Structure formats: C-alpha cells, structure tokens
Short mmCIF file of C-alpha atoms in Angstrom, two decimals:
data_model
loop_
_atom_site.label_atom_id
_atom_site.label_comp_id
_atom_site.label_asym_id
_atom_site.label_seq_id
_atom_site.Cartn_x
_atom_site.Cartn_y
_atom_site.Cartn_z
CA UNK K 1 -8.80 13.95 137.91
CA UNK K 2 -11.07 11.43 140.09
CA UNK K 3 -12.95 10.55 136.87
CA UNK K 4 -9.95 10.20 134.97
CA UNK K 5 -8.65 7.31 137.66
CA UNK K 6 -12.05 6.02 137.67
CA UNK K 7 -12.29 5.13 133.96
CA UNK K 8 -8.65 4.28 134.08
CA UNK K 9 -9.31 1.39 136.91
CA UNK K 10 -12.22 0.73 134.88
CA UNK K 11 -10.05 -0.07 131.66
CA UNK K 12 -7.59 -1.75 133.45
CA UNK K 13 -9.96 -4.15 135.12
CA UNK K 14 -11.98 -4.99 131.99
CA UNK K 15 -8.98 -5.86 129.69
CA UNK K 16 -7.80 -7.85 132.70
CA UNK K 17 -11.11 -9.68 132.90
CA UNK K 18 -11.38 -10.28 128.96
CA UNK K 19 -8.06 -11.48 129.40
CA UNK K 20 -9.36 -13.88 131.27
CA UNK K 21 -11.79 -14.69 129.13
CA UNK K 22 -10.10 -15.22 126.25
CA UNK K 23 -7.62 -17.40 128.25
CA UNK K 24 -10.61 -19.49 129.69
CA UNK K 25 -12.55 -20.10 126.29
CA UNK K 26 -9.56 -20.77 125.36
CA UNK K 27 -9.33 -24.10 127.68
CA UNK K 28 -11.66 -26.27 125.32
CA UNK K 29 -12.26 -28.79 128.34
CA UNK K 30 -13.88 -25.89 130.04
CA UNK K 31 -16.17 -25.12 127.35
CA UNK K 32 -17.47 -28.49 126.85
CA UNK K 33 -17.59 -28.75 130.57
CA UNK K 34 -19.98 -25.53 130.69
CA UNK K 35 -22.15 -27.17 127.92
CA UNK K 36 -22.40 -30.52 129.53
CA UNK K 37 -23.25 -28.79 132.97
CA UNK K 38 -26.32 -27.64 131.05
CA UNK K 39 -26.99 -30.81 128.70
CA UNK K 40 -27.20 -32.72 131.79
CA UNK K 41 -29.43 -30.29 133.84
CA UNK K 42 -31.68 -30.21 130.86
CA UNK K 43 -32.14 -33.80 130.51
CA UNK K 44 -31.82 -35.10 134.12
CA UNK K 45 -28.44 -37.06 133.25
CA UNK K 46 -24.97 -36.70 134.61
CA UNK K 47 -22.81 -36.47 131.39
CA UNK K 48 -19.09 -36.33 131.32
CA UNK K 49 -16.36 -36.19 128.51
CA UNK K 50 -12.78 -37.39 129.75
CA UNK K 51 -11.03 -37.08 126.84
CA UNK K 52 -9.86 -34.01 125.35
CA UNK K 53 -12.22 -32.01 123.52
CA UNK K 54 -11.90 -29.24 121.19
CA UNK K 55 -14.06 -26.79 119.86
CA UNK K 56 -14.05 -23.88 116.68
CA UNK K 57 -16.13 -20.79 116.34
CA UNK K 58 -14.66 -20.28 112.60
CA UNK K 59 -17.45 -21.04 109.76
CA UNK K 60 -19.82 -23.27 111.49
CA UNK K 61 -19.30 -23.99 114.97
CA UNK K 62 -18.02 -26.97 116.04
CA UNK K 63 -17.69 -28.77 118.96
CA UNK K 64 -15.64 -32.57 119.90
CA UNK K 65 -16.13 -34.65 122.96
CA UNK K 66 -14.05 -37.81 123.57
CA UNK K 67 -14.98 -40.91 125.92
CA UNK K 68 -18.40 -39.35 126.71
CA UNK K 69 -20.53 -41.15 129.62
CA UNK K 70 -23.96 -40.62 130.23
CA UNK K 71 -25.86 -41.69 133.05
CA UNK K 72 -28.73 -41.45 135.44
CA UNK K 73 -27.88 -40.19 138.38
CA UNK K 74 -27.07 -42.79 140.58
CA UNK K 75 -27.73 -45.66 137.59
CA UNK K 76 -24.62 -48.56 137.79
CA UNK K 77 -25.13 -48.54 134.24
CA UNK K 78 -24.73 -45.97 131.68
CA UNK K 79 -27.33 -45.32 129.39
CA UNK K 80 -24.52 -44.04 126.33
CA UNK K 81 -20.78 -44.35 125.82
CA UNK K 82 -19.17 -42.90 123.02
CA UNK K 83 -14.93 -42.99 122.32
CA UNK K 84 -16.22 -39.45 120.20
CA UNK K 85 -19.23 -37.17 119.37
CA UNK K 86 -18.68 -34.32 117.05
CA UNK K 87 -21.02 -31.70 116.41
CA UNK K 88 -21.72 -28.86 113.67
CA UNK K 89 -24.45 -26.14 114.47
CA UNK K 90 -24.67 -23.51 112.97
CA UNK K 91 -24.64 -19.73 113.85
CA UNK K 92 -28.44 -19.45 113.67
CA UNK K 93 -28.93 -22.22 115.47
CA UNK K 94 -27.33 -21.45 118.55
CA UNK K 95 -28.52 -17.47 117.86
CA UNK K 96 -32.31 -19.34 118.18
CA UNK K 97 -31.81 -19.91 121.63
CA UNK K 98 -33.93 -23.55 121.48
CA UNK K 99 -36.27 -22.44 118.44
CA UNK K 100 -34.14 -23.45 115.88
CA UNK K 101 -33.23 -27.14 115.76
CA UNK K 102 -31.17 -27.59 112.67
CA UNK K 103 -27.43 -29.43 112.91
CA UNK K 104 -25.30 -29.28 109.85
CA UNK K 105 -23.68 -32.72 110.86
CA UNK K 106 -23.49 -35.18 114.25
CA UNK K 107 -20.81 -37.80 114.09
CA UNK K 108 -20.40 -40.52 116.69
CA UNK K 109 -17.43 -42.96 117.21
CA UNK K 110 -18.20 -46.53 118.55
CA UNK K 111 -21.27 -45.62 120.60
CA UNK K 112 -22.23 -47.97 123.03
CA UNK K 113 -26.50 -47.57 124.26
CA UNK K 114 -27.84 -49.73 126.66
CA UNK K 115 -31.86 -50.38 125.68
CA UNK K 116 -32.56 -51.05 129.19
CA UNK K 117 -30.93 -47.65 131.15
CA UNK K 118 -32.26 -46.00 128.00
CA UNK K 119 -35.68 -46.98 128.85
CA UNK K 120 -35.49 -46.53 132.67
CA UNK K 121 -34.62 -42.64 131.80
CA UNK K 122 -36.95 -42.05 129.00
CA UNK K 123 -39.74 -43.08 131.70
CA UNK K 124 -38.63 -40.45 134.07
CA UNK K 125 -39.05 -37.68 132.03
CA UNK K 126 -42.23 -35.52 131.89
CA UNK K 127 -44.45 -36.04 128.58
CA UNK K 128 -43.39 -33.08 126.46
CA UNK K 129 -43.68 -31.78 122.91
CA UNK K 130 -41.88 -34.25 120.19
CA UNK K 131 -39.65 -32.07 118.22
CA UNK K 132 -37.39 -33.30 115.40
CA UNK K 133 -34.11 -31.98 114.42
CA UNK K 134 -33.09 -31.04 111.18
CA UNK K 135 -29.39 -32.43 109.91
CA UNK K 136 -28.55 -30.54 107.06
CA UNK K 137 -25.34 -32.92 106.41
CA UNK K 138 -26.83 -35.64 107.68
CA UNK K 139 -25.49 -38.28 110.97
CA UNK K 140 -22.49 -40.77 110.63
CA UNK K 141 -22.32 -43.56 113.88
CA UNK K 142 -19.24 -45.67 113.31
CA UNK K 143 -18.48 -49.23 115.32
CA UNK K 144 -21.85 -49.39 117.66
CA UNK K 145 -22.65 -51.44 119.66
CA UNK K 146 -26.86 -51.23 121.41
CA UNK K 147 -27.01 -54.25 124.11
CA UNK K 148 -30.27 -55.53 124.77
CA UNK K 149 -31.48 -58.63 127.13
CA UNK K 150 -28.97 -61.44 126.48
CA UNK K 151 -28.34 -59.99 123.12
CA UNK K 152 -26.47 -57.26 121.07
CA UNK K 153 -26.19 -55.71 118.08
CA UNK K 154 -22.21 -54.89 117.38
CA UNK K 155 -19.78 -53.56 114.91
CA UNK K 156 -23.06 -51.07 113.96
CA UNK K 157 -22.56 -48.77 110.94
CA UNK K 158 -25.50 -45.68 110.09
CA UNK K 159 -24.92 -43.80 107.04
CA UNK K 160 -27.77 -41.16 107.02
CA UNK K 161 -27.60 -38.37 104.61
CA UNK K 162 -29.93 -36.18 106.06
CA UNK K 163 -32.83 -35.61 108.14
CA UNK K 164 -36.00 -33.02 108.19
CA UNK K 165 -38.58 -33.13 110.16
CA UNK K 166 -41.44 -33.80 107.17
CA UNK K 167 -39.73 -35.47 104.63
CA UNK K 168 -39.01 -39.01 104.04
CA UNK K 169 -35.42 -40.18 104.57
CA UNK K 170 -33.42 -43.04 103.94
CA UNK K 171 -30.31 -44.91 105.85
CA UNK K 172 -27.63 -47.57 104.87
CA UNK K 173 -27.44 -50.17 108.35
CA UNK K 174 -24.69 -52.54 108.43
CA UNK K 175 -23.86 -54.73 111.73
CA UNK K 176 -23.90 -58.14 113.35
CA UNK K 177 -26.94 -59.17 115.87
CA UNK K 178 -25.18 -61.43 118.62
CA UNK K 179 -26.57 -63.86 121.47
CA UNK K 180 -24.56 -66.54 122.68
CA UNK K 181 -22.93 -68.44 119.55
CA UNK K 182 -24.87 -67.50 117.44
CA UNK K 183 -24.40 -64.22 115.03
CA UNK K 184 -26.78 -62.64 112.20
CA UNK K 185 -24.16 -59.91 110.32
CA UNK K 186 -26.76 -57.82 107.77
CA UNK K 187 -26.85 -54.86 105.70
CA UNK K 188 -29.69 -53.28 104.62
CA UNK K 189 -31.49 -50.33 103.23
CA UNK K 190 -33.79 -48.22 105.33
CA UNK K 191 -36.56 -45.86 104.27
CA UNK K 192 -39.06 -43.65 106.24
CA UNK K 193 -41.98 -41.96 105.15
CA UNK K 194 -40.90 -39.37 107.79
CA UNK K 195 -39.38 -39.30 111.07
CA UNK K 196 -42.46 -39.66 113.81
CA UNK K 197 -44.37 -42.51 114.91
CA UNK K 198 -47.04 -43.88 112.85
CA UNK K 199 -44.40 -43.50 109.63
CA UNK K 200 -44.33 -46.03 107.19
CA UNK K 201 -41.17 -47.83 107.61
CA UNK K 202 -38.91 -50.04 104.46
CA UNK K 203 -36.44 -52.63 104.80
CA UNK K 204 -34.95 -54.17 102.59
CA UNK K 205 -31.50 -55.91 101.87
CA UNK K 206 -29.30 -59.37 103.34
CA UNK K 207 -29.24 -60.88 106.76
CA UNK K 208 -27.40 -63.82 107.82
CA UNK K 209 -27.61 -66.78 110.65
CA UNK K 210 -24.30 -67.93 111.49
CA UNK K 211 -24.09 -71.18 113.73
CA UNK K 212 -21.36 -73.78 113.77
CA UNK K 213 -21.23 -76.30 111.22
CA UNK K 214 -24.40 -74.17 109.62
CA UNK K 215 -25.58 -70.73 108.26
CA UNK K 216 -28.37 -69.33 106.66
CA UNK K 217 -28.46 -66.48 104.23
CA UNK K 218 -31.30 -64.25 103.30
CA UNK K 219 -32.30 -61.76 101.22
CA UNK K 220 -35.37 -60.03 102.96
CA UNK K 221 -37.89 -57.37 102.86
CA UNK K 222 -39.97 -55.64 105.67
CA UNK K 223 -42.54 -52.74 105.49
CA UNK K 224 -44.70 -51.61 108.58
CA UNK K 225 -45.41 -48.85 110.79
CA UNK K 226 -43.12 -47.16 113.37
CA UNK K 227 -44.63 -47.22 117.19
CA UNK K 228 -43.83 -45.76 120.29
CA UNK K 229 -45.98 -46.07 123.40
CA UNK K 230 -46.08 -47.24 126.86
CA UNK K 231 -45.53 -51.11 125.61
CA UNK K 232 -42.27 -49.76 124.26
CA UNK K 233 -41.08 -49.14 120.91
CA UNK K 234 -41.34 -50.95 117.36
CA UNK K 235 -43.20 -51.75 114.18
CA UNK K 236 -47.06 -51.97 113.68
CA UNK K 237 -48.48 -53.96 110.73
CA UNK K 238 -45.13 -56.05 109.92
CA UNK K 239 -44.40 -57.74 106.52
CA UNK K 240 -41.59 -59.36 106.20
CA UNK K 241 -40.56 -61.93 103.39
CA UNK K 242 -37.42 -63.79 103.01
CA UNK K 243 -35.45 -65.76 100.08
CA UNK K 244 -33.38 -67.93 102.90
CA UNK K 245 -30.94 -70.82 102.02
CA UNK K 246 -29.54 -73.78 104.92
CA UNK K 247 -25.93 -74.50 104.29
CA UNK K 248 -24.31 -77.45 106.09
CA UNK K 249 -21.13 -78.69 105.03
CA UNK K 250 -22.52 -79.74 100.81
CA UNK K 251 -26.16 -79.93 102.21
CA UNK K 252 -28.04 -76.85 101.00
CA UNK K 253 -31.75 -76.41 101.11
CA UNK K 254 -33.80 -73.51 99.33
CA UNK K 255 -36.75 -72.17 101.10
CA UNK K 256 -38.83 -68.71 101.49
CA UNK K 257 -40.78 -68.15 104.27
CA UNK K 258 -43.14 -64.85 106.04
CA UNK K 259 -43.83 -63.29 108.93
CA UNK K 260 -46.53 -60.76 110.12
CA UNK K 261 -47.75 -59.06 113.48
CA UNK K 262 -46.82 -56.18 115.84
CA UNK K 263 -42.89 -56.47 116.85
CA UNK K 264 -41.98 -54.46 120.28
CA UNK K 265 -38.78 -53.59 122.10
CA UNK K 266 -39.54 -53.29 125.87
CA UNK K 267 -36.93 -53.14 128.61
CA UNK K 268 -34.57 -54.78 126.64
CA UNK K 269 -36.48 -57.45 125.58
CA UNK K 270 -37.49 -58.01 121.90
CA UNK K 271 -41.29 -60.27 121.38
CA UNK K 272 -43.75 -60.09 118.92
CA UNK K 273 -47.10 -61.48 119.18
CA UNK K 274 -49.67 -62.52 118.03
CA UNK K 275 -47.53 -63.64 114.90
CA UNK K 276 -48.57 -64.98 111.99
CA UNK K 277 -46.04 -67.63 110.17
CA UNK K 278 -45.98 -69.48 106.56
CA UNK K 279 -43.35 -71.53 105.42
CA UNK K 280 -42.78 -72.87 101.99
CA UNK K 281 -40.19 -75.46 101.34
CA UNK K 282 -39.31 -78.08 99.28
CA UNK K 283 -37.11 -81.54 99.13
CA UNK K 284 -36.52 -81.50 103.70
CA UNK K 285 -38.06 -78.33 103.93
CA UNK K 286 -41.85 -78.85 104.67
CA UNK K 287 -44.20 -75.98 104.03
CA UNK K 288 -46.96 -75.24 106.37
CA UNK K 289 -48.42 -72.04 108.30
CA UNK K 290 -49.05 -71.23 111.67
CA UNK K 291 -49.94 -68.72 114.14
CA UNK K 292 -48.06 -67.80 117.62
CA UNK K 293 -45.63 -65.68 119.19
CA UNK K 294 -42.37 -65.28 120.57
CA UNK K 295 -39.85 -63.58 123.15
CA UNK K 296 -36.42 -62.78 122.95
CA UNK K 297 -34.77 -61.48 126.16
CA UNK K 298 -32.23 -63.73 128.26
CA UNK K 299 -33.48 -66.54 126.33
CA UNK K 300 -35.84 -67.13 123.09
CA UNK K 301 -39.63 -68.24 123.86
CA UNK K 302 -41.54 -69.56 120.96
CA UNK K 303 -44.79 -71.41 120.43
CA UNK K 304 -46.29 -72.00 117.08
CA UNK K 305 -49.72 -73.45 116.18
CA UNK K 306 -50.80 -74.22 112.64
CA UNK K 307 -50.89 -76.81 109.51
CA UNK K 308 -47.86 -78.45 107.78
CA UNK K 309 -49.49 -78.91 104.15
CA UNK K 310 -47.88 -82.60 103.81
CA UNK K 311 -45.10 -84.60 104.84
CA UNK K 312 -41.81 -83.58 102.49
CA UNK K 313 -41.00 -86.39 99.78
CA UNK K 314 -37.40 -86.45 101.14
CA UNK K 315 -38.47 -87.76 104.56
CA UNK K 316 -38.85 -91.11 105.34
CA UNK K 317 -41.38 -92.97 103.72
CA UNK K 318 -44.66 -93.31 106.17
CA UNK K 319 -46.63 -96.85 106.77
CA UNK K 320 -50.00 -96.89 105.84
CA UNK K 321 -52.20 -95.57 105.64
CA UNK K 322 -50.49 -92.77 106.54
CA UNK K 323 -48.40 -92.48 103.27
CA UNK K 324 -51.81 -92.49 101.37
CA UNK K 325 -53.33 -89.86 103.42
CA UNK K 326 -54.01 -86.35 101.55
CA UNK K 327 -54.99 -85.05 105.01
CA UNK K 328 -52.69 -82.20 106.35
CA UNK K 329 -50.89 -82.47 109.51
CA UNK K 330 -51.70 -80.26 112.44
CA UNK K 331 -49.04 -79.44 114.98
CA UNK K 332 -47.73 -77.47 118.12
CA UNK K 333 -44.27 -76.50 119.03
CA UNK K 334 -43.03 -75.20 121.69
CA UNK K 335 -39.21 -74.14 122.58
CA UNK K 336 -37.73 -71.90 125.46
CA UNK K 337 -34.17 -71.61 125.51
CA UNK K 338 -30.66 -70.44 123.59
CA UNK K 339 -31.16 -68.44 120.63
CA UNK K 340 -29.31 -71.02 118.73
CA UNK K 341 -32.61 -73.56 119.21
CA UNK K 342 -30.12 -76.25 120.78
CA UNK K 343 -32.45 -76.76 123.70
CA UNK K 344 -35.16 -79.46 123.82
CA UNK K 345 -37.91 -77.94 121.81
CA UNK K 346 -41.34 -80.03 122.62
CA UNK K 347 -43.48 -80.82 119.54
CA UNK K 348 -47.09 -82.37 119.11
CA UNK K 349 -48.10 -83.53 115.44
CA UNK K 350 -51.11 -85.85 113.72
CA UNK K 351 -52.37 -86.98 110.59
CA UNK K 352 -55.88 -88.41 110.37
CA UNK K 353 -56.44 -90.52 113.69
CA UNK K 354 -52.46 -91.02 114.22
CA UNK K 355 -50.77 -88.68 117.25
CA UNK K 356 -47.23 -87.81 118.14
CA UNK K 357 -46.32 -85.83 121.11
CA UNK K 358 -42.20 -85.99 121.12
CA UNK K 359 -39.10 -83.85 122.38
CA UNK K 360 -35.99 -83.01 120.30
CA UNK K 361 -33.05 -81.32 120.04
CA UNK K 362 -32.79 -79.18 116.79
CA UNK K 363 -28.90 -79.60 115.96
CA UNK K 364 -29.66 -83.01 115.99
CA UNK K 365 -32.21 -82.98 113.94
CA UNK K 366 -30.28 -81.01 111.13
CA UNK K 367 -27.43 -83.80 111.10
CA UNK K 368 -30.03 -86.11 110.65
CA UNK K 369 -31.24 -84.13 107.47
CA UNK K 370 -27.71 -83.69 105.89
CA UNK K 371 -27.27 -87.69 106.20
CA UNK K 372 -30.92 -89.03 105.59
CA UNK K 373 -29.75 -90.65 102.54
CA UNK K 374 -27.36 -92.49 104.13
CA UNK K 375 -28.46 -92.59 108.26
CA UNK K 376 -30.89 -94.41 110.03
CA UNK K 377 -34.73 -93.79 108.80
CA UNK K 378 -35.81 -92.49 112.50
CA UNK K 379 -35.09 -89.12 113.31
CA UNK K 380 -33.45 -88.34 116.43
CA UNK K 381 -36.17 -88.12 119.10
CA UNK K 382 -37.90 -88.84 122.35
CA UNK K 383 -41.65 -89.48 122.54
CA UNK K 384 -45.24 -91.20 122.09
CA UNK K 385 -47.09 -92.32 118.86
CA UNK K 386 -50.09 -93.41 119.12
CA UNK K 387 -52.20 -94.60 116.07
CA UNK K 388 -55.83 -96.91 115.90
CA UNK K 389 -53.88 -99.36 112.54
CA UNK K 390 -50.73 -99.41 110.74
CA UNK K 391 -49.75 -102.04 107.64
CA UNK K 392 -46.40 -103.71 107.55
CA UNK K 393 -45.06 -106.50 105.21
CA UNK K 394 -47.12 -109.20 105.46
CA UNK K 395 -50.03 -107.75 108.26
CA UNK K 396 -51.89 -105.06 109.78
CA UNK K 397 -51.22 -103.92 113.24
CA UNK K 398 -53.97 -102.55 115.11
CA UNK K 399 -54.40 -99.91 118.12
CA UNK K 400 -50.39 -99.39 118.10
CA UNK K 401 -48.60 -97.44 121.07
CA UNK K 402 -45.06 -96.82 120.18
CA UNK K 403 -42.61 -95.00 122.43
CA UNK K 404 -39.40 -93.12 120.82
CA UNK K 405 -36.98 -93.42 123.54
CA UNK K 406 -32.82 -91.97 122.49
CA UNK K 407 -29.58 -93.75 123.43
CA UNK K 408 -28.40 -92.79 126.28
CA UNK K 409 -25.67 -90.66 124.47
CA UNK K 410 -27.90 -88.53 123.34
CA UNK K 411 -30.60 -88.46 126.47
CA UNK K 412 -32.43 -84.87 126.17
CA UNK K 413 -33.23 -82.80 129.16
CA UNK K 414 -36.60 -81.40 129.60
#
C-alpha cells in the first residue's frame, strides 16, 4: 500500500512538473531568453531581445527575435541592433551539440553594426579555430545600416543564396555609402572563391557620387584578395577599374581611371596605402598617374605623387614656351578634409624649368570647368609661379615671379 502512494505522489508530481513545462516552453520570450543567456556567455556579450519572439519545433526549427541589442559588457555602444533576426536550424544541427554548423536560412531586419564596438570585441576574444557555417537556404539582411568613422553605409541590401564552407559563393549588394553631403548609392555583384581569408574576391557592377549641383556615375570592377589580421580587415592585391562620367548641370565629361594597393578597415577607419593611381581623360579631364595613399575616418587624407602626361587641349592656352613643351608635368597634391573635397586641397606642379605651388578649393574649380568657354581664362586659385622666361605679344619676359592671389569673396583657408 506504501508503494502504491509512493508511485502515486510520484505520478502526480511529474505530470504536475511537465505541466509546467509545457506551460513554460510554451512562453516563447522564455525560450529565447534561455538561448540568449547562453549566446551571450559563449561570446562574452550581453544580448537582449525586447520584442516578442516566437519560436516552432514543427519541420525545421525555428526561432524569431525582435529589437535585438548586443553589447559588451559595460560598452556605451552596441556592437549590433537588429528590429528582427530569424533563424532555421535544423534537427541535426542542434542534435550535433556544436559539431554540426549547418543553418537552413538566417534572416535579419534593418541591422545596425558598429565597425568600431565590433572591433573592440573581436580583440577580446581568445584566438580560436575559424569555423564556417553552412546556410543551406542561404542569408537575407534587409535595410542595414554598418557606421564607420564619420561615415556609413545605409539602406544595405544582401541577397546570398547560400554558403559552404569550400565552395565559392556569390552575393547581390545594394546600398548607399554616406559622409557628410555627400552619398555613393551602388549595386553590385559579389563573388568569392570561398569563404576564408586569402580568397579571391570579384566585384563588379555601378557605383555612384552624388554631390550638389554634381554626380558621377560608374560602372566598375574590382578583384583582390580577402585579409584579416591584426591591421584589421580588407583586400590584398586590389584592381579596380572604372568607366566614370562628371555631370554638372549640361557639362558632362567621360573619363576611366584605376586604382591598385592593399585597402584596410581598422577601428572604423577605411585607408589604403601605398596606392597606385592612373587617370585617363580627355577634353578637361587630364590623364596622368601617380602613386600615394589615403585615409578615410572623421575626415579624408590624401596625397598623390606622379606625372600628368600633358596639359588638356580644353584648358587655357599656355605662354611660351610652355605651350611648345612636350615635357610632362610632375605634381603633388595634397588634401585633408570633407569627403566631398570642398576643403583647400594644396597642389605643387612644373613643366620644364616653370614651378607652381598653389591652394584651391575643388567646387570651385569644377564651376570654373563647366564655364571655361565662357569665364575668365585663370582658374580659381591662390599661389606662386615662378618661371626663368615667358613670351607675350610683342616681348619676352624674363625670370618672372607671379603670385595668384583670390578676391576676397572667395579667400581660402589653409
């Protein structure tokens, strides 16, 4: 009779505690708080979902966070926000335990990642084993944004159909790169050799430069190698070439132009150097080549070095001898400032014997273009030419000094 009332309690308690259970698993916002308690002890983050999530064990199991924050502990600023992040494993997956890494599908609504927090955390974490996922039906992100140094990239679309761990894979990017006023929207075409570092990376498609009155469209390709180290992440070996075309107002001006070196990301601040730069225009567009660098963070850094092959037909006419000269023209340039290039860029240029060292402002130099058949013949600019003979109507002028000095309307800062 004891027995009996034993195994009687015994029943009674355990359909009382699968009641339980049941009615706790069946609290979504408990699940997906159990398996964010572990996410975030795995990873060293504290990650929360506010919003109401659901799950489904039915098929392939499925789980849906909404306004998801993740964050170092203690960090001001998130590394990842996300209004939604849906994911598919499968059975065997979470059977695995950890040695199974495939997803059927990961879907992420208006993501927002921070470059910087991102790579505060990634440094904090002890060097481990790089395994890749596998995403049977592939990843969706919808309205991104990834916010750099005094830049972002918003409105980000990634289409990717799938990804294994050694095959090659390709993406469709769409977005709009933003600092300041001005905007580059693109779309392109990704491809990968495979997912690691040291993959040969494609891109190919159209990128844009938007700023007030003017814009310049592109169709470009890149190829290079993907890199990750300690100087951050990016592309080895870049080649990139570009069909670009000004438009101002009815002004428009064909040109192509390439680009080569190692590009790097590094706490939020995007620089690649040493870079290697040709231009090739025609009609305003001079072509020359040059080596340098630049950095693009809270403001853009460039300096360029090289050879402009001649002076462009639709410039001013030159006194002599300088018209006559077949010599190329060496120069410098130097700029730090907006991304837009409407700071005082500093610029040193010769021919033969004849030196300029000057300052100008690039916006005004592109109104100057679009009216050179109708403006004044001197470009707007601030400076000091220096030259050992020039000929004018009706004599020669010898060991000239001539200083470029603006209206006061349009004094430039340094």
């Amino acid at each position: 009779m004891r027995r009996r009332n034993v195994l009687l309690i015994a029943l009674v308690v355990a359909f009382v505690l699968l009641v339980l259970a049941l009615r706790w698993v069946g609290q979504p916002s408990r699940v997906a708080g159990l398996i964010l308690a572990e996410a975030s002890k795995s990873l060293g983050l504290e990650i929360t979902a506010a919003g109401a999530s659901e799950y489904r064990l039915r098929g392939t199991p499925m789980l849906l966070l909404r306004d998801v924050v993740a964050r170092q502990p203690g960090a001001p600023t998130p590394l990842l926000r996300a209004e939604r992040i849906q994911l598919e494993v499968p059975w065997a997956t979470i059977r695995a335990a950890g040695d199974d890494l495939t997803v059927r599908r990961i879907e992420l609504d208006a993501p927002q990642l921070d470059i910087a927090a991102l790579q505060r955390w990634l440094a904090t974490r002890p060097p481990s084993e790089t395994r890749i996922p596998t995403f049977t039906d592939g990843l969706r992100l919808v309205r991104g944004r990834v916010i750099g140094d005094g830049w972002s990239v918003d409105a980000l679309d990634i289409d990717l159909p799938a990804l294994y761990p050694q095959r090659s894979l390709s993406a469709q990017l769409r977005g709009r790169f933003v600092s300041g006023t001005l905007a580059a929207p693109f779309d392109l075409e990704a491809a990968l050799t495979r997912p690691a570092a040291n993959a040969g990376l494609g891109l190919t498609g159209s990128v844009g430069v938007e700023q007030a009155p003017w814009s310049l469209p592109m169709r470009l390709t890149l190829s290079g190698r993907v890199h990750d180290g300690d100087d951050g992440l990016g592309i080895d070996i870049v080649r990139l070439g570009a069909a670009a075309r000004y438009r101002n107002g009815d002004t428009e001006l064909p040109f192509v132009f390439g680009l080569a070196g190692p590009l790097r990301v590094h706490e939020g601040e995007v620089r690649m150097s040493p870079l290697g730069f040709a231009l090739r225009g025609r009609d305003a567009i001079p072509s020359l080549h040059a080596r340098g660098g630049f950095a693009f963070g809270d403001v853009l850094a460039l300096q360029l070095g090289g050879l402009i092959a001649d002076w462009p037909k639709a410039w001013p006419e030159l006194p002599e001898p300088l018209e006559s000269s077949v010599s190329a023209l060496p120069f410098r340039y130097e700029y730090r400032g907006r991304a837009d290039l409407s700071n005082t860029s500093a610029m040193q240029l010769q021919r033969d014997a004849t030196r300029f060292e000057g300052r100008f402002r690039l916006p005004e130099v592109l109104t100057w273009i679009d009216a050179i058949d109708n403006g004044t013949p001197l470009p707007p600019l601030a400076g000091h030419l220096s030259t050992p003979r020039l000929e004018i109507p009706g004599g020669t002028l010898e060991g000239v000094e001539v200083d470029f000095t603006p209206t006061p309307g349009e004094a430039m800062s340094p």
